CSV table of C-alpha atoms in Angstrom, one decimal:
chain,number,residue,atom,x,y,z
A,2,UNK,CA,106.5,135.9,74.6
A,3,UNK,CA,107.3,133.4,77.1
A,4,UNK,CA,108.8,134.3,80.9
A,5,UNK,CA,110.8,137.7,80.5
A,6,UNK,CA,114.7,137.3,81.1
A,7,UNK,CA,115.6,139.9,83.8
A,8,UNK,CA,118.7,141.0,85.3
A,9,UNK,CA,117.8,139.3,88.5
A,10,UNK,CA,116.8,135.8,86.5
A,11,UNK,CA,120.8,135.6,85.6
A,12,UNK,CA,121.5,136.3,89.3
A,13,UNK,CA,118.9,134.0,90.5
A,14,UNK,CA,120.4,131.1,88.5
A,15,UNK,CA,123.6,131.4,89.4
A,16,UNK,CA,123.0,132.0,93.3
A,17,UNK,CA,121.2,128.4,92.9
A,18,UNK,CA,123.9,126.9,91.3
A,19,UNK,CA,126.5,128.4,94.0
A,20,UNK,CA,124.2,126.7,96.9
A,21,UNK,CA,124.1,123.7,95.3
A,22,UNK,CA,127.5,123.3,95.1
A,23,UNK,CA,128.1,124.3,98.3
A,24,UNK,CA,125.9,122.3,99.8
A,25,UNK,CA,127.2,119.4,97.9
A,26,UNK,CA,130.9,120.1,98.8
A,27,UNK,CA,129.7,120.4,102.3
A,28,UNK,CA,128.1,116.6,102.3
A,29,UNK,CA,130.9,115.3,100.9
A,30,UNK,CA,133.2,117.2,103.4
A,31,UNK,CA,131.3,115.9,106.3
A,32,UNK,CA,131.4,112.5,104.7
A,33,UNK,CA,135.1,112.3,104.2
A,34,UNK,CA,135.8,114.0,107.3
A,35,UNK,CA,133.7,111.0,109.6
A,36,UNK,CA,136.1,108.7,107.3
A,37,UNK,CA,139.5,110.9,108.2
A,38,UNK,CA,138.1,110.4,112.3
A,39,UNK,CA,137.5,107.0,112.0
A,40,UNK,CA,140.5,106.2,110.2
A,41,UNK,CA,142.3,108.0,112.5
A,42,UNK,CA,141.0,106.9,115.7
A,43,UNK,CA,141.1,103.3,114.5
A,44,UNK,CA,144.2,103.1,111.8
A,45,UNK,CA,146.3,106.1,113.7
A,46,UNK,CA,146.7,109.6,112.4
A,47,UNK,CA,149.7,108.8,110.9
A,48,UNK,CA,148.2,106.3,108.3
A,49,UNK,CA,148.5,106.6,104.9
A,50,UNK,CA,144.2,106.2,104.6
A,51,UNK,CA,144.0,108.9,107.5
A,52,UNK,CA,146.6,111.2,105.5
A,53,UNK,CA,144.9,110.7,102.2
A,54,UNK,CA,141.4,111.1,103.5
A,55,UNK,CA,142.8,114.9,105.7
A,56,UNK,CA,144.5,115.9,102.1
A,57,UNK,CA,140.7,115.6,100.1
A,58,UNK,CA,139.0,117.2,103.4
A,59,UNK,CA,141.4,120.0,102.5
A,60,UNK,CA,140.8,119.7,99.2
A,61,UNK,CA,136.9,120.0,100.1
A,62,UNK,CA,137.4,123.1,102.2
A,63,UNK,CA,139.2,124.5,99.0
A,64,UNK,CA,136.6,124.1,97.1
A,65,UNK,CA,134.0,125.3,99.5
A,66,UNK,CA,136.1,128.6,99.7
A,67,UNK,CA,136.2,129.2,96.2
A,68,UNK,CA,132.4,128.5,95.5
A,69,UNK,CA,131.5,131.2,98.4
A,70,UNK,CA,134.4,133.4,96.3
A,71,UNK,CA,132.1,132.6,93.2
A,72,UNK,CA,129.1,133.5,94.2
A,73,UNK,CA,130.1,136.6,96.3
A,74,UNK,CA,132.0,137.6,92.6
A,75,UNK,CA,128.8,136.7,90.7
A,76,UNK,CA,128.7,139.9,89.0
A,77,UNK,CA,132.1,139.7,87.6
A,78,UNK,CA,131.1,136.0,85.8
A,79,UNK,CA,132.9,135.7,82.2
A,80,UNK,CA,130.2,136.0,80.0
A,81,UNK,CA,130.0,139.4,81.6
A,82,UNK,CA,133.0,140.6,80.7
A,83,UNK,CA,133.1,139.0,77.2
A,84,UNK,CA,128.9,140.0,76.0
A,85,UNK,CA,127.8,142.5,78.3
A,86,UNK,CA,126.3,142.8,81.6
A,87,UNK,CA,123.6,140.7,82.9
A,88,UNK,CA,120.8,143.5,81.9
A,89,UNK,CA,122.0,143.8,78.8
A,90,UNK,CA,122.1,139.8,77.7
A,91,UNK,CA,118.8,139.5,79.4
A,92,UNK,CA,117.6,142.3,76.7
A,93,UNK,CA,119.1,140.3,74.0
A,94,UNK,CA,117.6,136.9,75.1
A,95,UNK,CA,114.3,138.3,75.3
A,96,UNK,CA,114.5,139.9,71.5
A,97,UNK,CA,115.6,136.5,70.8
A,98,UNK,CA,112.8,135.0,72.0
A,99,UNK,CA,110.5,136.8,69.7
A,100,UNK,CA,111.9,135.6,66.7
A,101,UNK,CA,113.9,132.4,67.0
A,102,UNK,CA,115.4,129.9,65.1
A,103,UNK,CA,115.3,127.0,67.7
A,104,UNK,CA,113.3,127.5,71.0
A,105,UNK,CA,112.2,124.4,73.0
A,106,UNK,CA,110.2,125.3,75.9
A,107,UNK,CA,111.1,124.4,79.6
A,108,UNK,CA,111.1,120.9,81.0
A,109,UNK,CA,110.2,122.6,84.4
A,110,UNK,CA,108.5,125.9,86.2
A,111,UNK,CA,112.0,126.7,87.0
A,112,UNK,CA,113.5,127.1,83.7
A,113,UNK,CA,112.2,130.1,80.7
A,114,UNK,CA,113.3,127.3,78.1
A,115,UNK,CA,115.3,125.1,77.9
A,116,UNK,CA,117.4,126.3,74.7
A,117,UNK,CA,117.1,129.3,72.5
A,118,UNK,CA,119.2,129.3,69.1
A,119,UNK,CA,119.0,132.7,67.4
A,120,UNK,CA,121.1,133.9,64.0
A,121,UNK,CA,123.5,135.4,66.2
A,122,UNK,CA,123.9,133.2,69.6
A,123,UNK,CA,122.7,130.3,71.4
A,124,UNK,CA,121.8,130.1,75.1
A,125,UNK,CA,120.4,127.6,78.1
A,126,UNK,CA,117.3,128.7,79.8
A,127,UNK,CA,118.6,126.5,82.2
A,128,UNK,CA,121.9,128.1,82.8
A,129,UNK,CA,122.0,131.4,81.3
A,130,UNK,CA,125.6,132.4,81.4
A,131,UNK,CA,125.7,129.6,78.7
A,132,UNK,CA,125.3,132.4,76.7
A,133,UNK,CA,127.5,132.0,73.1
A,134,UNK,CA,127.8,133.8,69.8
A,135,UNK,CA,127.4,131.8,66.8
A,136,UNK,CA,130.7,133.5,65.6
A,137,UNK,CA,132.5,132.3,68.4
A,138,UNK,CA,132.0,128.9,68.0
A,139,UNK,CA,134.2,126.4,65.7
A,140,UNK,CA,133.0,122.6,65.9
A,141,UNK,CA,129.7,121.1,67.1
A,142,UNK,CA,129.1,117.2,67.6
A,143,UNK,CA,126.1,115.8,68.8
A,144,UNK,CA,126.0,113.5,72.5
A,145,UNK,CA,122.9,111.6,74.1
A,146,UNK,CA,122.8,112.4,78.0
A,147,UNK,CA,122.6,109.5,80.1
A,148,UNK,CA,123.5,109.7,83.7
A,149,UNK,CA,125.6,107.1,85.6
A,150,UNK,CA,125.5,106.0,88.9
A,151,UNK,CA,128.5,104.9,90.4
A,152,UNK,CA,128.6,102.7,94.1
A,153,UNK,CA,131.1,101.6,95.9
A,154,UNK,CA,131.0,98.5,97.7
A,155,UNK,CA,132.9,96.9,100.7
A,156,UNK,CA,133.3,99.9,102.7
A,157,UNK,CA,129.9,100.7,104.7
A,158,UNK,CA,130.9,104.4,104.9
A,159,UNK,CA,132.5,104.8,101.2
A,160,UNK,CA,128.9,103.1,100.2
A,161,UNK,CA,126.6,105.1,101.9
A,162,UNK,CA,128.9,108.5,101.0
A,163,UNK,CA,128.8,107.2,97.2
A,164,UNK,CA,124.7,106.8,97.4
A,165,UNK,CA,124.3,109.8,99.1
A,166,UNK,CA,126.9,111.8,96.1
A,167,UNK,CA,124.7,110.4,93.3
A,168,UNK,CA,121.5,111.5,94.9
A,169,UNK,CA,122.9,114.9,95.2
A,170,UNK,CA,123.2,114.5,91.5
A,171,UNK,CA,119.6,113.3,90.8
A,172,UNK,CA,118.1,116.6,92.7
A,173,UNK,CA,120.9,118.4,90.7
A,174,UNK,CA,119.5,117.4,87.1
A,175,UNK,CA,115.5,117.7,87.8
A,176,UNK,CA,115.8,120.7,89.6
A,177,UNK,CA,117.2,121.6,85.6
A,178,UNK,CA,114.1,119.5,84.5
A,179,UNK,CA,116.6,116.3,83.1
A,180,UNK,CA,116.0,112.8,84.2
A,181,UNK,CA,115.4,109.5,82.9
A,182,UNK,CA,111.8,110.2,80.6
A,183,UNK,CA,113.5,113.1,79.3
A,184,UNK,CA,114.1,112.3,75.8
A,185,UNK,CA,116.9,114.7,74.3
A,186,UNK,CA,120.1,114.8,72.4
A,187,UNK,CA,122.6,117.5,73.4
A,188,UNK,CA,124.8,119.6,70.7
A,189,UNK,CA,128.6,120.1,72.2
A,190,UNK,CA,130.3,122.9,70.5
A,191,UNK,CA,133.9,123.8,70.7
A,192,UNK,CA,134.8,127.6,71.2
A,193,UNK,CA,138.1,128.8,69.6
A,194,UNK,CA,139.7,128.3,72.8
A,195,UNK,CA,138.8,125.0,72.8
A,196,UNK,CA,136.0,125.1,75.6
A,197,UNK,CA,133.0,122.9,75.1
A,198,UNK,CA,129.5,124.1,75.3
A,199,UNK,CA,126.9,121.6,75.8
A,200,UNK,CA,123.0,122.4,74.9
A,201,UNK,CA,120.1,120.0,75.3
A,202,UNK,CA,117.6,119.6,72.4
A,203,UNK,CA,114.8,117.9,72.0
A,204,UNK,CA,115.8,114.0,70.1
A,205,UNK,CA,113.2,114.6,67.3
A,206,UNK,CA,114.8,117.9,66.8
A,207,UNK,CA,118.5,117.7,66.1
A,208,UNK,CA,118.1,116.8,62.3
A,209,UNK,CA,116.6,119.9,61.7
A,210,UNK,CA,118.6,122.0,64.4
A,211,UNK,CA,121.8,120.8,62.5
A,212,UNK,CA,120.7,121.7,59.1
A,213,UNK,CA,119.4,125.0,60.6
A,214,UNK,CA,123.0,125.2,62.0
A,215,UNK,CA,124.5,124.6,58.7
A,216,UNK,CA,122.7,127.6,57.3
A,217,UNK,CA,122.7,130.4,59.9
A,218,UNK,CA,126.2,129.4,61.0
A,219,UNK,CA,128.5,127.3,57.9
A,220,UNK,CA,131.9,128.1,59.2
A,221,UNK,CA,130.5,125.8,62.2
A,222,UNK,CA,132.3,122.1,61.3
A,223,UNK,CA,130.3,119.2,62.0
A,224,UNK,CA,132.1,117.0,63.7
A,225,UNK,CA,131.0,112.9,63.5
């Protein structure tokens, strides 16, 4: 078998996802707070920029709050509550494991796999409380990942915030062993809540995948 799933690999995962959120949120804080200064020592505080630019800081600090609220409530993360505890889902991955129907290996050190499909549930090695069972799962379409950089121009500070946001976003993706050689397709399936769940597979893969899909799972629709 490959690297064991533990208790503390689910924790792990999701205290690195937390810090990279909130380190993210507080970049762009910082960034749109030097704006809401500027603007407000150059425009006045009582501009509509300045105002605009205080209401997303506070919208920043929001969002800081309830990552930290997040990751203090780890423990208490949905999957949890809906498939069992984190020992218990680690147990189930790793039986998985040992006899699956899909299981492409890690892009990176970091990462067990990078997705495990089972006749009973599908999972991310690269974010774990991806966790799904087949059963709960209605529609599946297939996407191809390509990432996006957006840059704003004109504004010296907006430009230099917007370059900074996307490389937060390129650390983001190949610390989960994704960038631009990686050659994959990614399978989006709708819950019956209608929640998407997104999973990368390999590109020469997903024919088979799907008509491995089709037999494991047929109430599964396939959507074009």
């Amino acid at each position: 078998m490959d690297q064991m799933i533990t208790e503390k690999t689910f924790y792990k995962q999701l205290a690195g996802s937390a810090a990279g959120a909130i380190t993210a949120t507080c970049i762009v804080g910082g960034i749109v707070g030097f704006c809401a200064v500027f603007c407000g020592t150059q425009l006045g505080w009582d501009s509509i920029l300045t105002i605009i630019l205080l209401v997303v800081l506070g919208l920043c600090g929001a969002l800081l709050l309830w990552f930290i609220i997040k990751t203090i409530r780890m423990k208490h993360h949905r999957v949890f509550s809906i498939y069992g505890n984190a020992r218990e889902l680690a147990a189930k991955i790793n039986r998985g494991m040992l006899d699956p129907v899909y299981f492409a290996r890690g892009f990176n050190a970091n990462a067990p796999f990078t997705t495990l499909i089972t006749e009973e549930f599908i999972v991310s090695g690269l974010e774990l409380v991806s966790y799904m069972e087949l059963n709960d799962l209605t529609t599946v379409h297939t996407g191809e990942f390509r990432p996006r950089h957006t840059i704003y121009v004109g504004n010296p500070v907006m430009t230099v915030g917007s370059v900074a946001a996307n490389r937060i976003g390129d650390r983001y993706l190949e610390s989960k062993g994704i960038n631009d050689q990686t050659k994959f397709d990614i399978l989006i399936f709708e819950d019956r809540n209608g929640k998407q769940h997104q999973y990368g597979v390999q590109h020469q893969d997903m024919e088979n995948v799907l008509g491995m899909l089709q037999q494991i799972a047929p109430h599964i629709q396939f959507k074009p």
